[in-house]
Coordinates of C-alpha atoms in Angstrom, one line a residue:
Chain S
M1 CA 147.5 158.5 91.7
P2 CA 145.9 160.1 89.1
A3 CA 141.9 160.1 89.5
P4 CA 140.6 156.3 88.4
W5 CA 138.3 157.6 86.1
I6 CA 139.1 158.9 82.1
T7 CA 135.7 158.6 80.9
Y8 CA 132.4 160.5 81.2
R9 CA 128.8 160.0 81.8
P10 CA 127.2 161.4 78.2
E11 CA 123.8 162.0 80.0
L12 CA 124.9 164.5 82.6
K13 CA 123.6 167.5 82.1
V14 CA 124.8 171.2 83.9
L15 CA 122.4 174.3 84.6
D16 CA 123.8 177.6 84.9
C17 CA 121.7 179.0 88.1
T18 CA 124.1 182.4 88.8
I19 CA 121.2 184.9 87.8
R20 CA 118.5 182.8 89.7
D21 CA 120.5 182.0 92.8
G22 CA 122.6 184.9 92.3
G23 CA 119.9 187.5 92.6
L24 CA 119.2 186.7 96.2
V25 CA 121.9 188.1 96.6
N26 CA 122.0 191.4 94.7
N27 CA 118.3 191.5 94.3
H28 CA 118.5 190.6 90.7
H29 CA 120.2 193.6 89.7
F30 CA 121.8 192.4 87.4
D31 CA 122.8 194.4 84.0
D32 CA 122.4 193.8 80.5
D33 CA 125.8 193.3 79.8
F34 CA 126.2 190.4 82.7
V35 CA 123.6 188.2 81.4
R36 CA 124.7 188.6 78.0
A37 CA 128.0 188.0 78.5
L38 CA 126.8 184.7 80.6
Y39 CA 124.7 183.3 78.4
Q40 CA 127.8 183.8 75.6
T41 CA 129.9 182.0 78.3
C42 CA 127.4 179.4 79.3
A43 CA 127.2 178.3 75.3
A44 CA 130.6 178.6 74.5
A45 CA 131.7 175.9 78.2
G46 CA 128.9 174.2 77.1
I47 CA 127.1 174.4 79.6
D48 CA 123.5 172.7 78.9
Y49 CA 120.9 175.0 80.9
M50 CA 120.7 178.6 82.2
E51 CA 118.3 179.6 84.1
I52 CA 117.9 183.6 83.9
G53 CA 115.8 183.9 86.9
Y54 CA 112.6 184.0 88.8
R55 CA 109.3 185.1 87.1
N56 CA 107.4 185.3 90.8
S57 CA 104.9 187.8 90.9
K58 CA 104.7 191.6 90.6
K59 CA 102.0 191.9 92.9
I60 CA 104.2 190.3 95.7
F61 CA 107.6 191.5 94.5
A62 CA 107.2 195.4 93.7
P63 CA 109.3 196.0 90.0
G64 CA 110.6 198.9 90.9
K65 CA 112.4 197.5 94.2
H66 CA 113.4 194.2 92.8
G67 CA 115.5 194.1 89.5
K68 CA 114.2 192.5 86.4
W69 CA 115.2 189.0 86.7
M70 CA 113.2 188.2 89.5
F71 CA 110.4 188.3 87.0
C72 CA 112.1 187.1 83.7
E73 CA 109.4 188.7 81.7
E74 CA 109.8 187.9 77.9
D75 CA 110.8 191.1 76.7
D76 CA 113.8 191.4 78.5
I77 CA 115.1 187.8 77.9
R78 CA 114.3 188.3 74.1
R79 CA 116.3 192.0 73.9
I80 CA 119.3 190.1 75.5
I81 CA 119.5 186.7 74.1
G82 CA 117.4 186.5 71.4
D83 CA 119.6 187.5 68.6
E84 CA 122.3 184.9 70.4
P85 CA 123.0 181.8 68.6
P86 CA 120.6 179.1 70.6
G87 CA 122.3 176.3 72.0
V88 CA 121.8 177.1 76.1
K89 CA 118.9 175.9 76.8
L90 CA 116.7 178.4 79.2
S91 CA 115.3 178.0 82.4
V92 CA 113.1 180.4 84.9
M93 CA 112.0 179.3 88.6
I94 CA 108.6 180.2 89.6
D95 CA 107.8 179.8 93.5
A96 CA 105.1 178.5 94.8
G97 CA 103.0 180.8 97.1
K98 CA 104.9 183.8 94.9
S99 CA 104.2 183.5 91.3
D100 CA 101.1 184.1 89.3
W101 CA 101.9 181.5 87.7
R102 CA 98.5 180.8 85.9
T103 CA 98.4 183.5 83.8
D104 CA 102.5 184.4 83.8
I105 CA 103.4 181.2 82.3
P106 CA 102.4 181.4 78.0
P107 CA 102.1 178.9 75.5
K108 CA 105.8 177.3 74.4
S109 CA 105.1 178.6 71.6
Q110 CA 105.2 182.2 72.8
S111 CA 108.3 181.9 74.8
I112 CA 111.6 182.0 74.1
V113 CA 112.1 180.1 77.3
D114 CA 112.7 176.0 77.3
M115 CA 112.5 174.6 81.5
V116 CA 110.2 175.4 84.3
R117 CA 111.3 175.1 87.5
V118 CA 109.0 174.8 90.0
A119 CA 110.2 175.6 93.7
F120 CA 108.4 174.6 96.6
Y121 CA 108.2 173.1 100.1
A122 CA 107.1 170.6 101.6
H123 CA 103.8 171.9 102.7
Q124 CA 103.2 173.5 99.0
V125 CA 103.2 170.5 97.4
S126 CA 99.2 170.7 96.2
E127 CA 99.9 173.9 94.3
A128 CA 103.3 172.3 93.6
V129 CA 101.5 169.8 91.5
E130 CA 99.3 172.0 90.1
M131 CA 102.1 174.4 88.9
I132 CA 104.0 171.4 87.3
K133 CA 100.7 170.4 85.3
H134 CA 99.8 173.9 84.4
A135 CA 104.1 174.4 82.7
A136 CA 103.7 170.8 81.3
D137 CA 100.6 171.7 79.8
C138 CA 101.9 175.1 78.4
G139 CA 104.7 172.7 76.8
Y140 CA 107.7 173.3 78.8
E141 CA 110.2 170.9 79.8
V142 CA 109.1 170.7 83.9
S143 CA 111.8 170.0 86.9
A144 CA 109.7 169.8 90.4
N145 CA 112.5 171.5 93.2
L146 CA 111.7 170.8 96.7
M147 CA 113.6 172.9 99.0
A148 CA 115.1 172.2 102.2
V149 CA 114.7 169.1 102.5
S150 CA 116.8 169.0 105.5
R151 CA 114.3 170.2 107.7
N152 CA 111.9 167.4 105.8
T153 CA 111.5 163.6 107.9
E154 CA 112.1 160.7 105.5
T155 CA 107.8 160.0 105.8
E156 CA 107.3 163.5 104.7
I157 CA 110.1 163.1 101.5
D158 CA 108.3 159.6 100.5
Q159 CA 104.9 161.8 100.4
V160 CA 106.1 164.8 98.0
L161 CA 107.6 161.8 95.9
E162 CA 104.7 159.9 95.4
L163 CA 102.8 162.6 94.7
L164 CA 105.4 164.1 92.0
V165 CA 105.8 160.7 90.1
E166 CA 102.4 161.3 88.6
T167 CA 103.0 164.2 87.4
P168 CA 104.3 165.2 84.6
A169 CA 108.1 166.6 86.2
Q170 CA 110.9 165.1 83.6
V171 CA 113.3 166.5 86.7
L172 CA 113.3 166.0 91.0
V173 CA 115.6 168.0 92.5
V174 CA 117.7 167.2 95.3
V175 CA 117.9 170.7 96.9
D176 CA 120.2 171.5 100.2
S177 CA 118.3 174.9 100.6
F178 CA 120.4 175.5 104.3
G179 CA 123.6 173.8 103.0
S180 CA 123.6 171.6 106.0
L181 CA 123.9 168.0 104.2
Y182 CA 127.0 165.8 104.5
M183 CA 127.6 163.4 101.5
E184 CA 125.9 160.7 103.2
Q185 CA 122.9 162.3 103.6
V186 CA 123.2 163.0 99.9
E187 CA 123.7 159.6 98.8
L188 CA 120.4 158.7 100.8
L189 CA 118.5 161.4 99.3
V190 CA 119.8 160.9 95.9
K191 CA 118.8 157.1 95.9
K192 CA 115.2 157.3 97.4
Y193 CA 114.5 160.3 94.5
L194 CA 115.6 157.8 92.2
A195 CA 113.7 154.9 93.4
F196 CA 110.3 156.8 92.8
A197 CA 111.6 158.7 89.4
R198 CA 113.3 155.8 87.7
P199 CA 110.6 153.5 87.3
K200 CA 108.9 156.8 85.9
G201 CA 111.3 157.7 83.5
K202 CA 112.1 160.6 85.4
E203 CA 115.8 162.1 86.2
V204 CA 117.4 163.8 89.1
G205 CA 119.0 166.4 90.0
I206 CA 121.1 168.2 92.5
H207 CA 121.4 171.6 93.9
T208 CA 124.0 172.3 96.5
H209 CA 124.5 175.0 98.9
N210 CA 128.5 176.1 100.5
N211 CA 127.7 176.6 103.9
Q212 CA 130.0 173.8 104.8
Q213 CA 132.7 174.0 101.9
L214 CA 130.5 170.5 100.7
A215 CA 128.4 172.2 97.9
F216 CA 131.1 170.9 95.4
A217 CA 131.5 167.7 97.5
N218 CA 128.0 167.1 97.4
T219 CA 127.5 167.4 93.3
I220 CA 130.3 165.0 93.0
E221 CA 128.4 162.4 95.8
A222 CA 125.2 162.9 94.2
I223 CA 126.6 162.0 90.2
I224 CA 128.1 158.8 91.4
H225 CA 124.4 158.0 93.1
G226 CA 122.8 158.5 89.6
A227 CA 122.0 162.1 89.7
S228 CA 122.2 163.4 86.0
R229 CA 121.1 167.7 86.6
L230 CA 123.6 170.0 88.3
D231 CA 123.3 173.1 89.4
A232 CA 126.6 175.6 89.6
S233 CA 127.1 178.7 89.5
M234 CA 129.3 180.6 88.4
G235 CA 132.0 181.8 91.5
G236 CA 129.8 179.9 93.2
L237 CA 127.5 183.2 93.3
G238 CA 124.7 182.3 95.3
R239 CA 122.6 183.5 98.6
G240 CA 124.4 183.3 101.8
A241 CA 127.4 180.3 101.0
G242 CA 127.0 180.5 97.7
N243 CA 126.3 177.4 95.4
C244 CA 128.2 174.5 94.0
P245 CA 131.4 176.6 91.5
M246 CA 130.9 176.0 88.3
E247 CA 134.7 176.1 87.6
L248 CA 134.8 173.2 90.4
L249 CA 132.0 171.0 88.3
L250 CA 133.8 171.5 85.2
G251 CA 136.9 170.6 85.7
F252 CA 135.7 167.4 87.6
L253 CA 133.5 166.2 84.3
R254 CA 135.3 164.8 81.8
N255 CA 132.7 165.5 79.0
P256 CA 135.3 167.0 75.9
K257 CA 132.1 169.4 75.5
F258 CA 132.7 171.1 78.5
K259 CA 135.4 174.2 78.3
I260 CA 136.5 175.5 81.4
R261 CA 138.4 178.1 79.8
Y262 CA 135.6 180.3 79.3
V263 CA 134.8 180.2 82.5
Y264 CA 138.0 181.4 84.1
E265 CA 137.4 184.4 81.7
F266 CA 133.8 185.0 82.5
L267 CA 135.3 184.9 86.4
E268 CA 138.4 187.4 85.9
K269 CA 135.5 189.9 84.0
Y270 CA 132.7 189.9 85.4
I271 CA 132.7 188.1 88.9
E272 CA 135.6 189.4 90.3
P273 CA 134.1 193.0 90.3
L274 CA 131.1 192.1 91.8
R275 CA 133.3 190.6 94.8
Q276 CA 134.0 194.5 95.4
K277 CA 130.2 195.0 95.8
W278 CA 128.9 191.9 97.1
E279 CA 129.3 189.6 99.3
W280 CA 128.7 185.3 99.2
G281 CA 130.7 182.1 100.2
P282 CA 131.5 180.4 102.8
Y283 CA 132.3 182.4 106.3
P284 CA 131.6 180.9 109.7
Q285 CA 128.3 182.3 110.0
Y286 CA 127.3 180.0 107.6
Y287 CA 129.1 176.9 109.1
I288 CA 127.0 177.3 112.0
T289 CA 123.7 177.6 109.9
G290 CA 124.5 175.0 108.1
Q291 CA 125.9 173.3 111.2
L292 CA 122.4 173.5 112.6
N293 CA 120.4 173.0 109.8
L294 CA 119.2 176.5 109.7
H295 CA 118.3 178.9 107.4
P296 CA 120.7 181.0 106.2
R297 CA 118.9 183.9 107.1
A298 CA 120.2 185.2 110.4
A299 CA 124.1 184.3 109.0
I300 CA 123.0 186.5 105.8
E301 CA 122.4 189.3 108.7
A302 CA 125.0 188.8 110.9
R303 CA 127.6 189.3 107.8
S304 CA 126.1 192.2 106.6
S305 CA 126.3 193.8 110.2
D306 CA 129.0 196.0 111.4
R307 CA 129.8 192.8 113.7
K308 CA 130.4 190.2 111.3
N309 CA 133.9 189.4 112.5
C310 CA 131.5 188.2 116.1
Y311 CA 131.4 184.9 115.7
V312 CA 131.1 183.0 119.0
E313 CA 128.3 186.5 120.0
F314 CA 126.5 184.8 116.8
Y315 CA 126.7 181.2 117.8
D316 CA 125.4 182.0 121.4
R317 CA 122.6 183.4 119.4
V318 CA 121.8 180.8 116.7
S319 CA 122.6 177.6 118.9
T320 CA 119.5 178.2 120.9
D321 CA 117.6 178.4 117.8
I322 CA 117.3 174.8 116.9
Chain R
M1 CA 116.1 165.1 107.2
P2 CA 118.4 165.6 109.8
A3 CA 122.1 163.9 110.0
P4 CA 121.6 159.6 109.7
W5 CA 123.4 159.1 113.0
I6 CA 123.6 160.5 116.0
T7 CA 126.5 158.8 117.7
Y8 CA 130.6 159.1 117.5
R9 CA 133.4 156.6 117.2
P10 CA 135.7 157.2 120.0
E11 CA 139.4 156.4 118.3
L12 CA 138.6 159.3 116.1
K13 CA 141.6 161.6 117.2
V14 CA 142.6 165.4 116.1
L15 CA 145.7 167.4 115.3
D16 CA 145.8 170.5 115.0
C17 CA 148.5 171.8 112.4
T18 CA 147.7 175.1 112.4
I19 CA 151.1 176.3 113.2
R20 CA 153.5 173.8 111.1
D21 CA 151.3 174.3 107.8
G22 CA 150.2 177.1 108.9
G23 CA 153.8 177.9 109.0
L24 CA 154.0 177.5 105.6
V25 CA 152.2 180.8 105.3
N26 CA 154.2 183.4 106.9
N27 CA 157.4 181.6 107.4
H28 CA 157.3 179.8 110.8
H29 CA 157.2 183.6 112.4
F30 CA 153.9 182.6 115.2
D31 CA 154.5 185.2 118.1
D32 CA 154.5 183.7 121.5
D33 CA 150.6 185.1 122.6
F34 CA 149.1 183.4 119.6
V35 CA 151.2 180.2 119.8
R36 CA 150.1 179.9 123.8
A37 CA 146.4 181.0 122.8
L38 CA 146.1 178.1 120.4
Y39 CA 147.5 175.6 122.5
Q40 CA 144.6 176.7 125.3
T41 CA 142.1 177.1 123.0
C42 CA 143.3 173.2 121.5
A43 CA 143.0 172.4 125.4
A44 CA 140.0 173.8 125.9
A45 CA 138.1 172.3 122.5
G46 CA 139.2 168.7 123.6
I47 CA 141.6 168.6 120.7
D48 CA 144.2 165.5 121.0
Y49 CA 147.1 166.8 119.2
M50 CA 148.9 170.1 118.6
E51 CA 151.5 170.1 115.8
I52 CA 153.5 173.2 116.9
G53 CA 156.5 172.9 113.8
Y54 CA 159.1 171.6 111.7
R55 CA 162.5 170.8 113.8
N56 CA 163.9 171.2 110.8
S57 CA 167.9 172.2 110.1
K58 CA 169.4 175.4 111.1
K59 CA 171.7 174.5 108.3
I60 CA 169.3 174.4 105.4
F61 CA 167.1 177.4 106.8
A62 CA 168.7 180.4 108.1
P63 CA 167.2 180.6 111.7
G64 CA 167.3 184.7 110.8
K65 CA 164.6 184.3 107.6
H66 CA 162.7 181.9 109.1
G67 CA 160.6 181.9 112.2
K68 CA 161.4 179.9 115.4
W69 CA 158.8 177.2 114.7
M70 CA 160.7 176.0 111.8
F71 CA 163.5 174.9 114.5
C72 CA 160.7 173.9 117.2
E73 CA 163.4 173.9 119.9
E74 CA 162.7 172.8 123.6
D75 CA 163.6 176.0 125.4
D76 CA 160.9 177.6 122.6
I77 CA 157.9 175.1 123.7
R78 CA 159.2 174.7 127.2
R79 CA 159.1 178.9 127.5
I80 CA 155.4 179.0 125.8
I81 CA 153.8 175.8 126.9
G82 CA 155.8 174.5 130.0
D83 CA 153.5 176.2 131.7
E84 CA 150.0 175.1 130.7
P85 CA 148.4 172.4 132.6
P86 CA 149.1 169.5 129.8
G87 CA 146.6 167.5 127.6
V88 CA 146.9 168.4 124.8
K89 CA 150.1 165.9 122.8
L90 CA 152.6 167.8 121.5
S91 CA 154.2 166.6 117.9
V92 CA 156.8 168.2 115.5
M93 CA 157.2 167.4 112.0
I94 CA 161.0 166.0 110.2
D95 CA 161.2 166.8 107.1
A96 CA 163.1 163.7 105.2
G97 CA 166.3 165.8 103.3
K98 CA 165.6 168.5 105.2
S99 CA 166.3 167.9 108.8
D100 CA 169.8 166.7 110.9
W101 CA 167.5 164.1 112.8
R102 CA 170.2 162.2 114.2
T103 CA 171.5 165.1 116.4
D104 CA 168.1 167.2 116.6
I105 CA 166.1 164.5 118.2
P106 CA 166.9 164.1 122.0
P107 CA 165.9 161.4 123.6
K108 CA 162.1 161.5 125.2
S109 CA 163.3 162.0 128.5
Q110 CA 164.6 165.4 127.1
S111 CA 162.0 166.6 125.5
I112 CA 158.1 167.6 125.9
V113 CA 157.6 166.8 122.8
D114 CA 154.9 163.6 122.4
M115 CA 154.9 162.6 118.4
V116 CA 157.4 163.0 115.7
R117 CA 155.8 163.1 112.3
V118 CA 158.1 162.1 109.5
A119 CA 157.5 163.6 106.3
F120 CA 159.2 162.4 102.7
Y121 CA 158.5 162.0 99.4
A122 CA 158.2 158.2 97.8
H123 CA 161.8 158.4 96.4
Q124 CA 162.9 159.6 100.1
V125 CA 161.3 156.5 102.1
S126 CA 164.6 154.9 102.8
E127 CA 165.7 158.1 104.7
A128 CA 162.5 158.1 106.2
V129 CA 162.3 154.2 107.4
E130 CA 165.8 155.3 109.3
M131 CA 164.0 158.5 110.8
I132 CA 161.5 157.1 112.0
K133 CA 163.1 153.8 113.4
H134 CA 165.4 157.1 115.3
A135 CA 162.3 158.7 116.6
A136 CA 160.5 155.3 117.8
D137 CA 164.3 154.5 119.2
C138 CA 164.2 157.8 121.8
G139 CA 160.7 156.8 122.5
Y140 CA 158.5 159.0 120.7
E141 CA 155.0 158.2 119.3
V142 CA 155.9 158.1 116.1
S143 CA 153.7 159.0 112.5
A144 CA 154.5 158.0 108.8
N145 CA 153.4 161.0 106.2
L146 CA 154.0 160.0 102.7
M147 CA 154.2 163.6 100.6
A148 CA 152.4 164.4 97.4
V149 CA 150.7 161.0 97.2
S150 CA 148.4 162.0 94.4
R151 CA 151.5 162.1 92.2
N152 CA 152.5 158.3 92.9
T153 CA 151.3 155.3 91.0
E154 CA 149.3 152.3 92.8
T155 CA 152.9 150.0 92.8
E156 CA 154.8 153.1 94.2
I157 CA 152.5 153.6 97.0
D158 CA 152.4 149.6 97.9
Q159 CA 156.0 150.1 97.6
V160 CA 156.0 152.7 100.1
L161 CA 153.6 151.1 102.4
E162 CA 155.3 147.9 102.5
L163 CA 158.2 149.0 103.8
L164 CA 156.3 151.6 106.1
V165 CA 154.2 148.9 107.7
E166 CA 157.9 147.2 109.0
T167 CA 158.9 150.3 111.0
P168 CA 157.9 151.3 114.4
A169 CA 155.0 154.4 113.1
Q170 CA 151.6 154.1 114.8
V171 CA 150.3 155.5 112.3
L172 CA 150.5 156.3 108.2
V173 CA 148.7 159.4 107.1
V174 CA 147.2 159.7 103.5
V175 CA 148.9 163.2 102.8
D176 CA 147.2 165.0 100.2
S177 CA 149.9 167.3 99.7
F178 CA 148.8 169.5 96.3
G179 CA 144.7 169.0 96.7
S180 CA 144.1 166.4 94.0
L181 CA 142.4 164.1 95.3
Y182 CA 138.9 163.2 95.1
M183 CA 136.6 161.5 97.1
E184 CA 136.8 158.2 95.6
Q185 CA 140.5 158.3 95.6
V186 CA 140.0 159.1 99.0
E187 CA 138.6 156.3 99.7
L188 CA 140.7 153.7 97.9
L189 CA 143.8 155.2 99.5
V190 CA 142.5 154.9 102.8
K191 CA 141.4 151.2 102.0
K192 CA 144.1 150.8 100.9
Y193 CA 146.5 152.3 104.3
L194 CA 144.7 150.3 106.1
A195 CA 145.0 147.2 104.4
F196 CA 148.9 147.6 105.1
A197 CA 148.0 149.4 108.7
R198 CA 145.6 147.2 110.2
P199 CA 147.2 143.6 110.2
K200 CA 150.2 145.1 111.9
G201 CA 147.7 147.3 114.6
K202 CA 148.5 150.9 113.0
E203 CA 146.5 153.7 112.4
V204 CA 145.7 155.4 109.4
G205 CA 145.4 159.0 109.3
I206 CA 144.6 162.1 106.3
H207 CA 145.8 165.0 105.9
T208 CA 143.8 167.0 102.9
H209 CA 144.4 170.3 101.3
N210 CA 141.4 172.7 99.7
N211 CA 142.8 173.7 96.2
Q212 CA 139.3 172.4 95.5
Q213 CA 137.1 173.1 98.2
L214 CA 137.6 169.1 99.2
A215 CA 139.3 169.7 102.3
F216 CA 137.1 169.3 104.5
A217 CA 134.7 166.6 102.4
N218 CA 137.8 164.3 101.7
T219 CA 138.7 164.2 105.5
I220 CA 134.8 163.1 106.2
E221 CA 135.4 160.1 103.6
A222 CA 138.2 159.3 105.3
I223 CA 136.6 158.7 108.7
I224 CA 133.8 156.5 106.9
H225 CA 136.4 154.5 105.4
G226 CA 137.7 153.9 108.9
A227 CA 140.6 156.5 109.5
S228 CA 141.3 157.4 113.5
R229 CA 144.1 160.6 112.6
L230 CA 142.6 163.8 111.4
D231 CA 144.4 166.9 110.3
A232 CA 142.9 170.3 110.6
S233 CA 143.8 173.5 111.1
M234 CA 142.0 176.9 112.8
G235 CA 140.1 178.7 109.6
G236 CA 141.9 176.3 107.5
L237 CA 145.2 178.2 107.7
G238 CA 147.6 176.4 105.4
R239 CA 149.8 176.6 103.0
G240 CA 148.1 177.8 99.7
A241 CA 144.5 176.8 99.7
G242 CA 144.9 175.6 103.2
N243 CA 143.9 172.6 105.2
C244 CA 140.8 171.2 106.4
P245 CA 138.7 173.8 108.9
M246 CA 138.8 172.5 112.4
E247 CA 135.4 174.7 112.8
L248 CA 134.2 172.2 110.3
L249 CA 135.6 169.5 111.6
L250 CA 134.3 170.0 114.8
G251 CA 130.7 170.3 113.7
F252 CA 130.9 167.0 111.7
L253 CA 132.4 165.2 115.1
R254 CA 129.8 164.3 117.4
N255 CA 131.9 163.1 120.4
P256 CA 130.5 165.3 123.2
K257 CA 133.9 166.3 124.5
F258 CA 134.4 168.7 121.4
K259 CA 133.8 172.3 122.2
I260 CA 133.6 174.0 119.0
R261 CA 132.7 177.2 121.1
Y262 CA 136.5 177.8 121.8
V263 CA 137.2 177.1 118.2
Y264 CA 135.2 180.1 116.9
E265 CA 136.4 181.8 119.9
F266 CA 140.0 182.0 118.8
L267 CA 139.2 182.8 114.8
E268 CA 137.5 185.6 116.2
K269 CA 140.4 186.8 118.0
Y270 CA 143.5 185.6 116.4
I271 CA 142.7 184.0 112.9
E272 CA 140.1 186.7 111.6
P273 CA 143.8 189.4 111.8
L274 CA 146.0 187.1 110.3
R275 CA 143.7 187.6 107.0
Q276 CA 144.5 191.3 106.6
K277 CA 148.1 190.4 106.5
W278 CA 148.4 187.0 104.9
E279 CA 145.9 185.0 102.4
W280 CA 145.2 182.0 102.4
G281 CA 142.3 179.7 101.3
P282 CA 140.7 177.8 98.2
Y283 CA 140.5 180.7 95.4
P284 CA 140.8 180.4 91.4
Q285 CA 144.7 179.6 91.0
Y286 CA 144.4 176.7 93.6
Y287 CA 141.1 174.6 91.4
I288 CA 143.4 174.8 88.9
T289 CA 146.7 173.4 89.8
G290 CA 144.6 171.2 92.0
Q291 CA 142.6 170.1 89.2
L292 CA 145.6 169.9 87.0
N293 CA 147.5 167.4 89.9
L294 CA 150.2 170.0 90.3
H295 CA 152.3 171.9 93.2
P296 CA 151.0 174.3 94.4
R297 CA 153.9 176.7 93.7
A298 CA 152.6 178.6 90.5
A299 CA 149.5 179.4 92.1
I300 CA 151.2 180.5 95.5
E301 CA 153.1 182.9 93.6
A302 CA 150.4 184.3 91.6
R303 CA 148.3 185.1 94.1
S304 CA 151.4 186.9 95.6
S305 CA 151.5 189.0 92.5
D306 CA 149.7 192.2 91.1
R307 CA 147.6 190.0 88.5
K308 CA 146.4 188.0 91.7
N309 CA 142.7 187.9 89.3
C310 CA 144.1 187.2 86.2
Y311 CA 142.8 183.6 85.8
V312 CA 142.9 182.6 82.3
E313 CA 146.7 183.9 81.6
F314 CA 147.3 181.4 84.8
Y315 CA 145.3 178.4 83.0
D316 CA 146.7 179.1 79.8
R317 CA 150.1 178.7 81.6
V318 CA 150.1 176.1 83.7
S319 CA 147.8 174.0 81.8
T320 CA 151.0 172.9 79.8
D321 CA 152.5 171.6 82.5
I322 CA 151.1 168.3 83.2

């Protein structure tokens, strides 16, 4: 029984978050060649946005310690991408509480960046609203990304959404930071976000983590229920268990503008070599933190220790942390 | 937002297919210690069935070349499991066209096996019906497993189901041999199987492969739509991209009889060491054959060659095979 759909929804837009979320694996130390090749791949593959990193505070994060894609200075972006033909929109993420957004987000006329994504936890929503207004006033497209929504109650989420719909953010993203959501929860959340977003002409997005091998499935589920902004990364490169793999997402989407072959080319040349240096992907420790709806911090630590295969010890330790 | 369900459906039954489907990875060469430890794990973890292998033909498969779990002789099973306390039902699989089922399936009174699962392709349904009748006449529980259903049309599937509902098979399993089904297709198939099965008092099962990282998601989807017999394997061990990982499935089910800690113990002691010898799991070649709804044969060959990271070459070769 072949797939029961052969058409596509033209409004679906894909954002590559390889550098931004993958930067949480290698502390943002991607070399210029990698970033340029990724941009060229996104352009050739028909990907709509590329998130090139964070624009976070140099006071909080020491530039010597963190790679340059923690800061995404305009000069760095232009040096690498400025000469490439346009076609892929560029995005940067700013973190509530960790970015000097009042001074580091210049007017759009001075920037090569197209979109600013504002990442925040529920208790930071008041700052997030200011960040969104500032970025929109500066002339950027703006996305509001409430992180770790799996840890919020329905009432908290409602309160955040009530505030966000009054801001100029064009996109509200369902973010499963802990990789703990099952598809039924994604359905409920996407429907809730849409109920707030649609009357205001806003779109809903989805950002998943692969702790329970559900990143791709949850992305499909979000699409089915009306999300139109989709995050994915090459080879799933992203914090801990990683994100929805771009190569799986593009294989599912039926829009002929997407050319998956370029993605496989990038995987072969650029992602496979990284696996010799850094680890990401769904391993048992991530299953466990995902099942328990915990931050993956403890799992990341365990995976980088010499007891990475001691699952029971890890299970016993974290299952008391709920 | 925690999971919206805290209860469980007591009728859900889990079958461990580690030895049977995993035997397709290592040519059925599991040592006795492994099989016994798996049985003990299944018993401790509350798993309902353990499929200990195939009972296929020694005329077709040379015993010297294939491990003993290709044949599952009663003496082998009894030597390993006979002294263990009962609690887990045992299953063997027989393949249409590849088993001497008329002579190799003794009356149940002479066997330690509880269930016989009959695997067949659509064109073999007539033999499958005879196999099912024979196994039921001998006194076993019987399951009918139409393989590679993703390659059949709706009309073909209807014809197979019309025949199966007239047999004594108690379970009809949706089998995604190629790992190519998306959740929406699983929903359609489970509903179709149930429409035939329920009026006859039969149950529906699900057996998934992880080619597109959807084995767990598709198993959840099948549960939601009414499947009650669930296949999974330890660490996802199974042909090619593997099966639904048991550790993910038990983390999702809420029945307190399931004890996931024993599964992590088995993974640590018995599955991790296997990864040094054999490869299984969702790699890009499996993504590609899954997306194209192809048998994983070519992907398995590519993964065992020295060109295992040459994704584009593989993509170019198989994308002309549709």
